[in-house]
Amino acid sequence: MSPSTMPPGGRPVALHARGARVRDEQGREFIDGSSGAVCVNLGHGVPEVLEAMRSQAERITFVHRSQFAHSAVADLSNEILSIAGPDYREVVYTNSGSEATETALRLALHHHADGPGDRSVVLTQRPSYHGMTAGALGVSGHPSRRAGLEALHDGTIVSVPVTATDPDRPLPDLADWKEAFARVGPARVAAVLVEPIGGAASGAQEIPPEVMRGLRALCDEAGALLVVDEVMTGFGRSGAWFAHLDSDTRPDLVITGKGLSGGYTPIGACLVGARVLPGRSATELAFGHTMSGNPLSAATALAVLRYTREHRLPERARRVGAELRKRLSAIAARYAFLDEPRGRGMLLALPVRQDAADYGVEPLNRRICSAAEAAGLLLYPSGIDRAAQSVLVTPPLTVDDSELDDLFTRLRSALDMVERADSEADR
Ligand code: PMP
């Protein structure tokens, strides 16, 4: 390929993918150890999904929701609501996780609009990531993605990041949240927004169940909404349909994306709790985008969720995730620069030891990902700072034994490469 036709960043040109294997134009094969950006939960090229897409595309790809209803959209909402249970009453569609965050923020503000006083504060965690659009980025505790964009999001919403007071703790605990409520004034808090298990920002750090339950209680006392971002964790990745189920907490709004379509089409959704905006249509209030809830994306997501249910992928993620974690733990023990894996289900991270997390020319987690790519393995770097620096290991929930064996062989050679380069640099 001549330099003028090189894609930006010199990326390989993808040609074909099946299961957890992606091939490029040069014939090189990569194991998709990250499910793209942690979204290809079913693996690539699942025939049932491709058939649903083809069959829907032949009938109709687009009608606008202001002019027509469509059975694929209605069926998808029924499927999502039957997964979510009786605490949820409506699904508002978007084209991405970021837009689903925006929707949740708008609905939270609408919910409080007729109440007394000014409820415009959203408490969020640092580290966290909720999307790249102005509002979503404005509430994200991800400094490098916000850098230089302050003018875009400051003033869109009052976001108060809640940070752990103890520098050795990666995430705020209940005392930190209580302190934030007291500092801001409970009557000003519109919502608390959290990822139950972090992704890009924290590298699979989990909010403990007692903190999730404590947040629910704090929100109830303050009359604030609890909003949970399940864009990365939702629809099976965490080893359950939703990660918040593990703490037996029912959020008021649930933000989804990624796994909802397994990467087969752009779609996101915000699930609306029964107590939010009672008697009003959240879909109408949230308004939405031209393509929100288009029939082709809805039929695709419906096929993905049916496949997820029929193949019991949440349970599979729990079982295979436990195995994966054991094998990652054995790997971590062999390299001085790695810590014990963390995360839940198949949202796992290999943390870089804090004393090894260098920020020289290239942070160590990025060097690991580059070495992995050279060895034919795709991984995703994560963590906003030294305490969170890590590499996500998140293959498709359908990954089979031979794909896993290849993943680990290539991971070992990538880590050997990094170790060798470091010991040569020390000489
Ligand atoms: N929330 C979380 C937790 C995410 O991981 C992401 C994407 N990485 C988003 C929101 C934004 O989703 P999207 O990229 O689809 O806009």
Coordinates of N, CA and C in Angstrom, one line a residue, residues 73-294:
V73 N -39.6 -2.6 15.7 CA -39.3 -1.7 16.9 C -40.2 -2.1 18.1
A74 N -41.4 -2.4 17.8 CA -42.3 -2.9 18.9 C -41.8 -4.2 19.5
D75 N -41.4 -5.1 18.6 CA -40.9 -6.4 19.1 C -39.6 -6.2 19.9
L76 N -38.8 -5.3 19.5 CA -37.5 -5.1 20.2 C -37.8 -4.5 21.6
S77 N -38.7 -3.5 21.6 CA -39.1 -3.0 22.9 C -39.6 -4.0 23.9
N78 N -40.5 -4.9 23.3 CA -41.0 -6.0 24.2 C -39.9 -6.9 24.7
E79 N -39.0 -7.2 23.8 CA -37.9 -8.1 24.2 C -37.1 -7.5 25.3
I80 N -36.7 -6.2 25.1 CA -35.9 -5.5 26.1 C -36.6 -5.4 27.4
L81 N -37.9 -5.0 27.3 CA -38.7 -4.9 28.6 C -38.9 -6.2 29.3
S82 N -39.0 -7.3 28.5 CA -39.1 -8.6 29.2 C -37.8 -9.0 29.8
I83 N -36.7 -8.6 29.3 CA -35.4 -8.8 29.9 C -35.3 -8.0 31.2
A84 N -35.7 -6.7 31.1 CA -35.5 -5.8 32.2 C -36.5 -6.0 33.3
G85 N -37.6 -6.5 33.0 CA -38.6 -6.8 34.1 C -39.6 -5.6 34.4
P86 N -40.5 -5.9 35.3 CA -41.6 -5.0 35.5 C -41.3 -3.6 36.0
D87 N -40.0 -3.4 36.4 CA -39.7 -2.0 36.9 C -39.5 -1.0 35.8
Y88 N -39.5 -1.5 34.6 CA -39.3 -0.6 33.4 C -40.5 -0.6 32.5
R89 N -40.8 0.6 31.9 CA -42.0 0.8 31.2 C -41.8 1.2 29.7
E90 N -40.7 1.7 29.4 CA -40.5 2.3 28.0 C -39.0 2.2 27.6
V91 N -38.8 2.1 26.3 CA -37.5 2.1 25.8 C -37.4 3.3 24.8
V92 N -36.4 4.2 25.0 CA -36.2 5.3 24.1 C -34.9 5.0 23.2
Y93 N -35.0 5.0 21.9 CA -33.9 4.6 21.0 C -33.0 5.7 20.6
T94 N -31.8 5.4 20.4 CA -30.8 6.3 19.9 C -29.9 5.6 18.9
N95 N -28.8 6.2 18.4 CA -27.9 5.5 17.5 C -26.6 5.1 18.2
S96 N -26.4 5.5 19.4 CA -25.1 5.2 20.1 C -25.3 5.2 21.6
G97 N -24.3 4.8 22.3 CA -24.3 4.8 23.8 C -24.2 6.3 24.2
S98 N -23.4 7.1 23.5 CA -23.3 8.5 23.9 C -24.7 9.2 23.9
E99 N -25.4 9.0 22.8 CA -26.8 9.6 22.7 C -27.7 9.0 23.7
A100 N -27.5 7.8 24.1 CA -28.4 7.2 25.2 C -28.1 7.9 26.5
T101 N -26.8 8.3 26.7 CA -26.5 9.0 27.9 C -27.2 10.4 27.9
E102 N -27.1 11.1 26.7 CA -27.7 12.4 26.5 C -29.2 12.2 26.8
T103 N -29.8 11.2 26.3 CA -31.3 10.9 26.6 C -31.6 10.8 28.0
A104 N -30.7 10.0 28.7 CA -30.9 9.9 30.2 C -30.8 11.2 30.9
L105 N -29.8 12.0 30.5 CA -29.7 13.3 31.2 C -30.9 14.2 30.9
R106 N -31.4 14.2 29.7 CA -32.5 15.0 29.4 C -33.8 14.5 30.1
L107 N -33.9 13.2 30.2 CA -35.1 12.7 30.9 C -35.0 13.0 32.4
A108 N -33.8 12.9 33.0 CA -33.6 13.2 34.4 C -34.0 14.7 34.6
L109 N -33.6 15.6 33.8 CA -33.9 17.0 34.0 C -35.4 17.2 33.8
H110 N -36.0 16.6 32.8 CA -37.5 16.7 32.5 C -38.2 16.2 33.8
H111 N -37.7 15.1 34.3 CA -38.4 14.5 35.4 C -38.6 15.4 36.6
H112 N -37.5 16.3 36.8 CA -37.5 17.2 37.9 C -38.1 18.6 37.6
A113 N -38.4 18.8 36.3 CA -38.7 20.2 35.8 C -39.9 20.8 36.6
D114 N -40.9 20.0 36.9 CA -42.1 20.5 37.5 C -42.0 20.6 39.1
G115 N -40.9 20.0 39.6 CA -40.7 19.9 41.0 C -40.2 21.3 41.6
P116 N -40.2 21.3 42.9 CA -39.7 22.6 43.6 C -38.2 22.8 43.4
G117 N -37.7 24.0 43.4 CA -36.3 24.3 43.4 C -35.6 24.0 42.1
D118 N -34.2 24.0 42.2 CA -33.4 23.8 41.0 C -32.6 22.5 41.1
R119 N -33.0 21.5 40.4 CA -32.3 20.2 40.5 C -31.5 20.1 39.1
S120 N -30.3 20.5 39.1 CA -29.6 20.5 37.9 C -28.2 19.8 38.0
V121 N -27.9 19.2 39.2 CA -26.6 18.7 39.4 C -26.6 17.1 39.2
V122 N -25.7 16.7 38.4 CA -25.5 15.2 38.2 C -24.2 14.8 38.9
L123 N -24.3 13.9 39.8 CA -23.1 13.4 40.5 C -22.6 12.2 39.7
T124 N -21.3 12.2 39.3 CA -20.7 11.1 38.6 C -19.4 10.7 39.3
Q125 N -18.9 9.6 38.8 CA -17.7 9.1 39.4 C -16.5 9.5 38.6
R126 N -15.4 9.6 39.3 CA -14.1 9.7 38.5 C -13.2 8.6 39.0
P127 N -12.7 7.7 38.2 CA -12.8 7.7 36.7 C -14.1 7.2 36.2
S128 N -14.5 7.7 35.0 CA -15.7 7.2 34.4 C -15.7 7.7 32.9
Y129 N -16.5 7.0 32.1 CA -16.7 7.4 30.7 C -18.2 7.1 30.3
H130 N -18.8 8.2 29.8 CA -20.2 8.0 29.4 C -20.5 8.4 27.9
G131 N -19.4 8.8 27.2 CA -19.7 9.1 25.7 C -19.0 10.4 25.3
M132 N -19.0 10.6 24.0 CA -18.2 11.7 23.4 C -19.1 12.9 23.1
T133 N -20.4 12.8 23.1 CA -21.2 14.0 22.8 C -21.1 15.0 24.0
A134 N -21.5 16.3 23.8 CA -21.2 17.3 24.8 C -21.7 17.0 26.2
G135 N -22.9 16.6 26.3 CA -23.4 16.3 27.7 C -22.8 15.1 28.3
A136 N -22.7 14.0 27.5 CA -22.1 12.8 28.0 C -20.6 13.0 28.4
L137 N -19.9 13.7 27.6 CA -18.5 14.0 27.9 C -18.4 14.9 29.1
G138 N -19.4 15.8 29.2 CA -19.4 16.8 30.3 C -19.6 16.1 31.7
V139 N -20.2 14.9 31.7 CA -20.4 14.2 32.9 C -19.4 13.0 33.1
S140 N -18.4 12.9 32.2 CA -17.5 11.8 32.2 C -16.2 12.2 33.0
G141 N -15.7 11.4 33.9 CA -14.5 11.6 34.6 C -13.3 11.0 33.8
H142 N -13.1 11.6 32.6 CA -12.1 11.0 31.7 C -11.3 12.2 31.1
P143 N -10.3 12.7 31.9 CA -9.6 14.0 31.6 C -9.0 14.0 30.2
S144 N -8.4 12.9 29.7 CA -7.7 13.0 28.4 C -8.7 13.1 27.2
R145 N -9.9 12.5 27.4 CA -10.9 12.7 26.3 C -11.6 14.0 26.4
R146 N -11.5 14.7 27.5 CA -12.2 16.0 27.7 C -11.2 17.2 27.3
A147 N -9.9 16.8 27.3 CA -8.9 17.9 27.2 C -9.1 18.8 26.0
G148 N -9.1 20.1 26.2 CA -9.3 21.0 25.1 C -10.7 21.3 24.7
L149 N -11.7 20.5 25.3 CA -13.1 20.6 24.9 C -13.9 21.3 26.0
E150 N -13.3 21.9 26.9 CA -14.0 22.5 28.1 C -15.2 23.4 27.6
A151 N -14.9 24.2 26.6 CA -15.9 25.1 26.1 C -17.1 24.4 25.6
L152 N -16.9 23.2 25.1 CA -18.0 22.4 24.5 C -19.0 22.0 25.6
H153 N -18.5 21.5 26.7 CA -19.4 20.9 27.6 C -19.6 21.7 28.9
D154 N -18.7 22.6 29.3 CA -19.0 23.3 30.5 C -20.3 24.2 30.3
G155 N -21.1 24.1 31.3 CA -22.4 24.8 31.2 C -23.5 24.0 30.6
T156 N -23.2 22.8 29.9 CA -24.3 22.1 29.4 C -25.1 21.4 30.5
I157 N -24.3 21.0 31.6 CA -25.0 20.4 32.7 C -24.0 20.5 33.9
V158 N -24.5 20.7 35.1 CA -23.6 20.8 36.2 C -23.2 19.4 36.7
S159 N -22.0 19.1 36.4 CA -21.5 17.7 36.7 C -20.5 17.8 37.9
V160 N -20.8 17.1 38.9 CA -19.8 17.1 40.1 C -19.2 15.7 40.1
P161 N -17.9 15.6 39.8 CA -17.2 14.3 39.9 C -16.9 13.9 41.3
V162 N -17.2 12.7 41.7 CA -17.0 12.2 43.0 C -15.8 11.3 42.9
T163 N -14.8 11.7 43.7 CA -13.5 11.0 43.7 C -13.2 10.3 45.0
A164 N -12.5 9.2 45.0 CA -12.1 8.5 46.2 C -11.2 9.4 47.0
T165 N -11.5 9.5 48.3 CA -10.7 10.4 49.2 C -9.3 9.7 49.5
D166 N -9.4 8.4 49.5 CA -8.1 7.7 49.8 C -7.5 7.3 48.5
P167 N -6.2 7.9 48.3 CA -5.6 7.7 46.9 C -5.3 6.2 46.6
D168 N -5.3 5.3 47.6 CA -5.1 3.9 47.3 C -6.4 3.2 46.8
R169 N -7.5 3.9 47.0 CA -8.8 3.3 46.5 C -9.1 3.9 45.1
P170 N -9.4 3.0 44.2 CA -9.6 3.5 42.8 C -10.9 4.2 42.6
L171 N -12.0 3.8 43.3 CA -13.3 4.4 43.1 C -13.8 5.0 44.4
P172 N -14.7 6.0 44.3 CA -15.3 6.5 45.6 C -16.1 5.5 46.3
D173 N -16.1 5.5 47.6 CA -16.9 4.6 48.4 C -18.2 5.4 48.9
L174 N -19.0 4.7 49.7 CA -20.2 5.3 50.1 C -20.0 6.6 50.9
A175 N -19.0 6.6 51.7 CA -18.7 7.9 52.5 C -18.4 9.0 51.5
D176 N -17.7 8.8 50.4 CA -17.4 9.8 49.5 C -18.7 10.3 48.8
W177 N -19.6 9.4 48.5 CA -20.9 9.8 47.8 C -21.7 10.6 48.8
K178 N -21.7 10.2 50.1 CA -22.5 10.9 51.1 C -22.0 12.3 51.2
E179 N -20.7 12.4 51.3 CA -20.0 13.7 51.4 C -20.4 14.6 50.2
A180 N -20.5 14.0 49.0 CA -20.8 14.8 47.8 C -22.2 15.3 47.9
F181 N -23.2 14.4 48.3 CA -24.6 14.8 48.4 C -24.7 16.0 49.4
A182 N -24.0 15.9 50.6 CA -24.0 16.9 51.6 C -23.5 18.2 51.1
R183 N -22.3 18.1 50.4 CA -21.7 19.3 49.9 C -22.5 20.1 48.9
V184 N -23.2 19.3 47.9 CA -23.9 20.0 46.9 C -25.3 20.4 47.4
G185 N -25.8 19.6 48.4 CA -27.2 19.8 48.9 C -28.1 18.8 48.2
P186 N -28.6 17.9 48.9 CA -29.4 16.8 48.3 C -30.5 17.3 47.4
A187 N -31.1 18.4 47.7 CA -32.3 18.9 47.0 C -31.8 19.5 45.6
R188 N -30.5 19.6 45.3 CA -30.1 20.1 44.0 C -29.7 18.9 43.1
V189 N -29.6 17.7 43.7 CA -29.1 16.6 42.8 C -30.3 16.0 42.0
A190 N -30.1 16.1 40.7 CA -31.0 15.5 39.7 C -30.8 14.0 39.6
A191 N -29.6 13.6 39.6 CA -29.3 12.2 39.3 C -27.9 11.9 39.8
V192 N -27.7 10.6 40.0 CA -26.4 10.0 40.2 C -26.2 9.1 39.0
L193 N -25.0 9.2 38.3 CA -24.8 8.4 37.1 C -23.5 7.6 37.3
V194 N -23.6 6.3 37.2 CA -22.4 5.4 37.4 C -22.4 4.3 36.4
E195 N -21.1 3.8 36.1 CA -20.9 2.5 35.4 C -20.8 1.5 36.5
P196 N -21.6 0.4 36.5 CA -21.4 -0.6 37.5 C -20.1 -1.3 37.5
I197 N -19.5 -1.5 36.2 CA -18.2 -1.9 36.1 C -17.6 -1.0 35.0
G198 N -16.5 -0.4 35.3 CA -15.9 0.6 34.4 C -15.3 -0.1 33.1
G199 N -15.1 0.7 32.1 CA -14.5 0.2 30.9 C -13.2 1.0 30.6
A200 N -13.3 1.8 29.5 CA -12.1 2.6 29.1 C -11.5 3.4 30.2
A201 N -12.3 4.0 31.1 CA -11.8 4.9 32.0 C -11.1 4.2 33.2
S202 N -11.7 3.1 33.8 CA -11.2 2.6 35.0 C -10.6 1.2 34.8
G203 N -10.8 0.6 33.6 CA -10.3 -0.8 33.4 C -10.9 -1.8 34.3
A204 N -12.2 -2.0 34.1 CA -13.0 -3.0 34.8 C -13.0 -3.0 36.3
Q205 N -12.9 -1.7 36.9 CA -13.1 -1.6 38.3 C -14.6 -1.7 38.6
E206 N -14.9 -2.5 39.6 CA -16.4 -2.7 39.9 C -16.8 -1.8 41.1
I207 N -18.1 -1.4 41.0 CA -18.7 -0.8 42.2 C -19.2 -1.9 43.1
P208 N -18.8 -2.1 44.3 CA -19.2 -3.2 45.2 C -20.7 -3.1 45.4
P209 N -21.4 -4.3 45.5 CA -22.8 -4.3 45.6 C -23.4 -3.4 46.8
E210 N -22.6 -3.4 47.9 CA -23.1 -2.6 49.0 C -23.1 -1.1 48.7
V211 N -22.1 -0.7 47.8 CA -22.1 0.8 47.4 C -23.3 1.0 46.4
M212 N -23.5 0.1 45.5 CA -24.7 0.3 44.6 C -26.0 0.4 45.4
R213 N -26.1 -0.5 46.4 CA -27.4 -0.4 47.2 C -27.4 0.9 48.0
G214 N -26.2 1.3 48.5 CA -26.2 2.6 49.3 C -26.5 3.8 48.4
L215 N -26.1 3.7 47.1 CA -26.4 4.8 46.2 C -27.9 4.9 45.9
R216 N -28.5 3.7 45.8 CA -30.0 3.6 45.6 C -30.6 4.3 46.8
A217 N -30.2 4.0 48.0 CA -30.8 4.6 49.2 C -30.6 6.1 49.3
L218 N -29.4 6.5 48.9 CA -29.0 8.0 49.0 C -29.9 8.7 48.0
C219 N -30.1 8.1 46.8 CA -31.0 8.8 45.7 C -32.4 8.8 46.2
D220 N -32.9 7.7 46.8 CA -34.3 7.7 47.3 C -34.5 8.8 48.4
E221 N -33.5 8.9 49.3 CA -33.6 9.9 50.4 C -33.7 11.3 49.8
A222 N -32.8 11.5 48.7 CA -32.7 12.9 48.2 C -33.7 13.2 47.1
G223 N -34.5 12.2 46.7 CA -35.4 12.4 45.6 C -34.7 12.5 44.2
A224 N -33.5 12.0 44.2 CA -32.8 12.0 42.9 C -32.9 10.7 42.2
L225 N -32.6 10.7 40.9 CA -32.7 9.5 40.1 C -31.4 8.7 40.1
L226 N -31.4 7.4 40.1 CA -30.2 6.6 39.9 C -30.1 6.2 38.5
V227 N -29.1 6.6 37.8 CA -28.9 6.3 36.4 C -27.7 5.4 36.2
V228 N -27.9 4.2 35.6 CA -26.7 3.3 35.5 C -26.4 3.1 34.0
D229 N -25.1 3.3 33.7 CA -24.6 3.2 32.3 C -24.2 1.8 32.1
E230 N -25.0 1.1 31.3 CA -24.7 -0.3 31.0 C -24.3 -0.5 29.5
V231 N -23.8 0.6 29.0 CA -23.4 0.5 27.5 C -22.4 -0.6 27.3
M232 N -21.4 -0.8 28.2 CA -20.4 -1.8 28.0 C -20.8 -3.1 28.7
T233 N -21.5 -3.0 29.8 CA -21.8 -4.2 30.7 C -23.1 -4.9 30.2
G234 N -24.0 -4.2 29.6 CA -25.3 -4.7 29.4 C -25.4 -5.8 28.4
F235 N -26.5 -6.6 28.4 CA -26.9 -7.7 27.5 C -25.9 -8.8 27.5
G236 N -25.3 -9.1 28.7 CA -24.6 -10.4 28.9 C -23.1 -10.2 29.2
R237 N -22.5 -9.1 28.8 CA -21.0 -9.0 29.0 C -20.6 -9.3 30.5
S238 N -21.4 -8.8 31.4 CA -20.9 -8.9 32.8 C -21.2 -10.3 33.4
G239 N -21.9 -11.2 32.6 CA -22.2 -12.5 33.2 C -23.7 -12.5 33.7
A240 N -24.4 -11.4 33.4 CA -25.8 -11.3 33.7 C -26.4 -10.4 32.6
W241 N -27.7 -10.4 32.5 CA -28.3 -9.5 31.5 C -27.9 -8.1 31.7
F242 N -27.8 -7.7 33.0 CA -27.4 -6.3 33.4 C -26.5 -6.5 34.6
A243 N -25.4 -5.7 34.7 CA -24.5 -5.8 35.8 C -25.2 -5.4 37.1
H244 N -26.1 -4.4 37.0 CA -26.7 -3.9 38.3 C -27.6 -5.0 39.0
L245 N -28.0 -6.1 38.2 CA -28.7 -7.1 38.9 C -28.0 -7.8 40.0
D246 N -26.6 -7.9 39.8 CA -25.8 -8.5 40.8 C -25.9 -7.9 42.2
S247 N -26.3 -6.6 42.2 CA -26.4 -5.9 43.5 C -27.9 -5.8 43.9
D248 N -28.8 -6.4 43.1 CA -30.2 -6.3 43.3 C -30.7 -4.9 43.4
T249 N -30.1 -4.0 42.6 CA -30.5 -2.6 42.6 C -31.3 -2.3 41.4
R250 N -32.4 -1.6 41.5 CA -33.1 -1.2 40.3 C -32.9 0.3 40.0
P251 N -32.1 0.6 39.0 CA -31.9 2.0 38.6 C -33.2 2.6 38.0
D252 N -33.3 3.9 38.0 CA -34.4 4.6 37.4 C -34.3 4.7 35.9
L253 N -33.1 4.8 35.4 CA -32.8 4.9 34.0 C -31.6 4.0 33.7
V254 N -31.6 3.2 32.6 CA -30.5 2.3 32.3 C -30.1 2.7 30.8
I255 N -28.8 3.0 30.7 CA -28.3 3.5 29.4 C -27.6 2.2 28.8
T256 N -28.0 2.0 27.5 CA -27.4 0.8 26.8 C -26.9 1.2 25.4
G257 N -26.1 0.3 24.8 CA -25.6 0.5 23.5 C -24.9 -0.7 23.0
K258 N -23.6 -0.6 22.6 CA -22.7 -1.7 22.2 C -23.4 -3.1 22.0
G259 N -23.5 -3.8 23.2 CA -24.0 -5.2 23.1 C -25.4 -5.3 22.6
L260 N -26.2 -4.3 22.6 CA -27.6 -4.3 22.2 C -27.6 -4.8 20.7
S261 N -26.6 -4.4 19.9 CA -26.6 -4.9 18.6 C -25.4 -5.7 18.3
G262 N -24.5 -6.0 19.3 CA -23.3 -6.7 19.1 C -22.4 -6.2 18.0
G263 N -22.6 -4.9 17.7 CA -21.7 -4.3 16.6 C -22.3 -4.5 15.2
Y264 N -23.5 -5.1 15.1 CA -24.0 -5.4 13.8 C -24.7 -4.1 13.2
T265 N -25.0 -3.2 14.0 CA -25.6 -1.9 13.5 C -25.5 -0.9 14.6
P266 N -25.4 0.4 14.3 CA -25.4 1.4 15.3 C -26.8 1.6 16.0
I267 N -26.9 1.3 17.3 CA -28.1 1.5 18.0 C -27.8 1.7 19.5
G268 N -28.5 2.5 20.2 CA -28.4 2.6 21.7 C -29.8 2.7 22.2
A269 N -30.0 2.6 23.5 CA -31.3 2.7 24.1 C -31.2 3.2 25.5
C270 N -32.3 3.9 25.9 CA -32.4 4.2 27.4 C -33.6 3.6 27.9
L271 N -33.5 2.8 28.9 CA -34.6 2.1 29.5 C -35.2 3.0 30.6
V272 N -36.5 3.2 30.6 CA -37.1 4.2 31.5 C -37.9 3.4 32.6
G273 N -37.5 3.7 33.8 CA -38.1 3.1 35.0 C -39.6 3.5 35.2
A274 N -40.3 2.6 35.8 CA -41.8 2.9 36.0 C -42.1 4.2 36.8
R275 N -41.1 4.6 37.6 CA -41.4 5.8 38.5 C -41.0 7.1 37.8
V276 N -40.3 7.0 36.6 CA -39.8 8.2 35.9 C -40.9 8.8 35.0
L277 N -41.1 10.1 35.2 CA -42.1 10.8 34.3 C -43.4 10.1 34.2
P278 N -44.0 9.8 35.3 CA -45.2 8.9 35.2 C -46.3 9.6 34.3
G279 N -46.9 8.7 33.5 CA -48.0 9.2 32.7 C -47.6 9.9 31.4
R280 N -46.2 10.1 31.2 CA -45.8 10.8 30.1 C -45.0 9.9 29.1
S281 N -45.0 10.2 27.9 CA -44.2 9.4 26.9 C -42.7 9.9 26.9
A282 N -41.8 9.1 27.4 CA -40.4 9.5 27.4 C -39.9 9.6 26.0
T283 N -40.4 8.8 25.1 CA -39.9 8.9 23.7 C -40.2 10.2 23.1
E284 N -41.4 10.7 23.4 CA -41.8 12.1 22.9 C -41.0 13.2 23.5
L285 N -40.9 13.0 24.9 CA -40.1 14.1 25.6 C -38.6 14.1 25.2
A286 N -38.1 12.9 25.0 CA -36.6 12.9 24.7 C -36.4 13.3 23.2
F287 N -37.4 13.3 22.4 CA -37.4 13.7 21.0 C -36.5 12.7 20.2
G288 N -35.2 12.8 20.1 CA -34.5 11.8 19.4 C -33.9 12.3 18.1
H289 N -33.4 11.3 17.3 CA -32.6 11.6 16.1 C -33.3 11.0 14.9
T290 N -33.0 11.5 13.7 CA -33.6 11.0 12.5 C -33.7 9.5 12.5
M291 N -32.5 8.8 12.8 CA -32.5 7.4 12.6 C -32.9 6.6 13.9
S292 N -33.3 7.3 15.0 CA -33.6 6.6 16.2 C -34.7 5.6 15.9
G293 N -34.5 4.4 16.3 CA -35.6 3.4 16.2 C -35.9 3.0 14.8
N294 N -34.9 3.0 13.9 CA -35.2 2.7 12.5 C -35.4 1.2 12.4

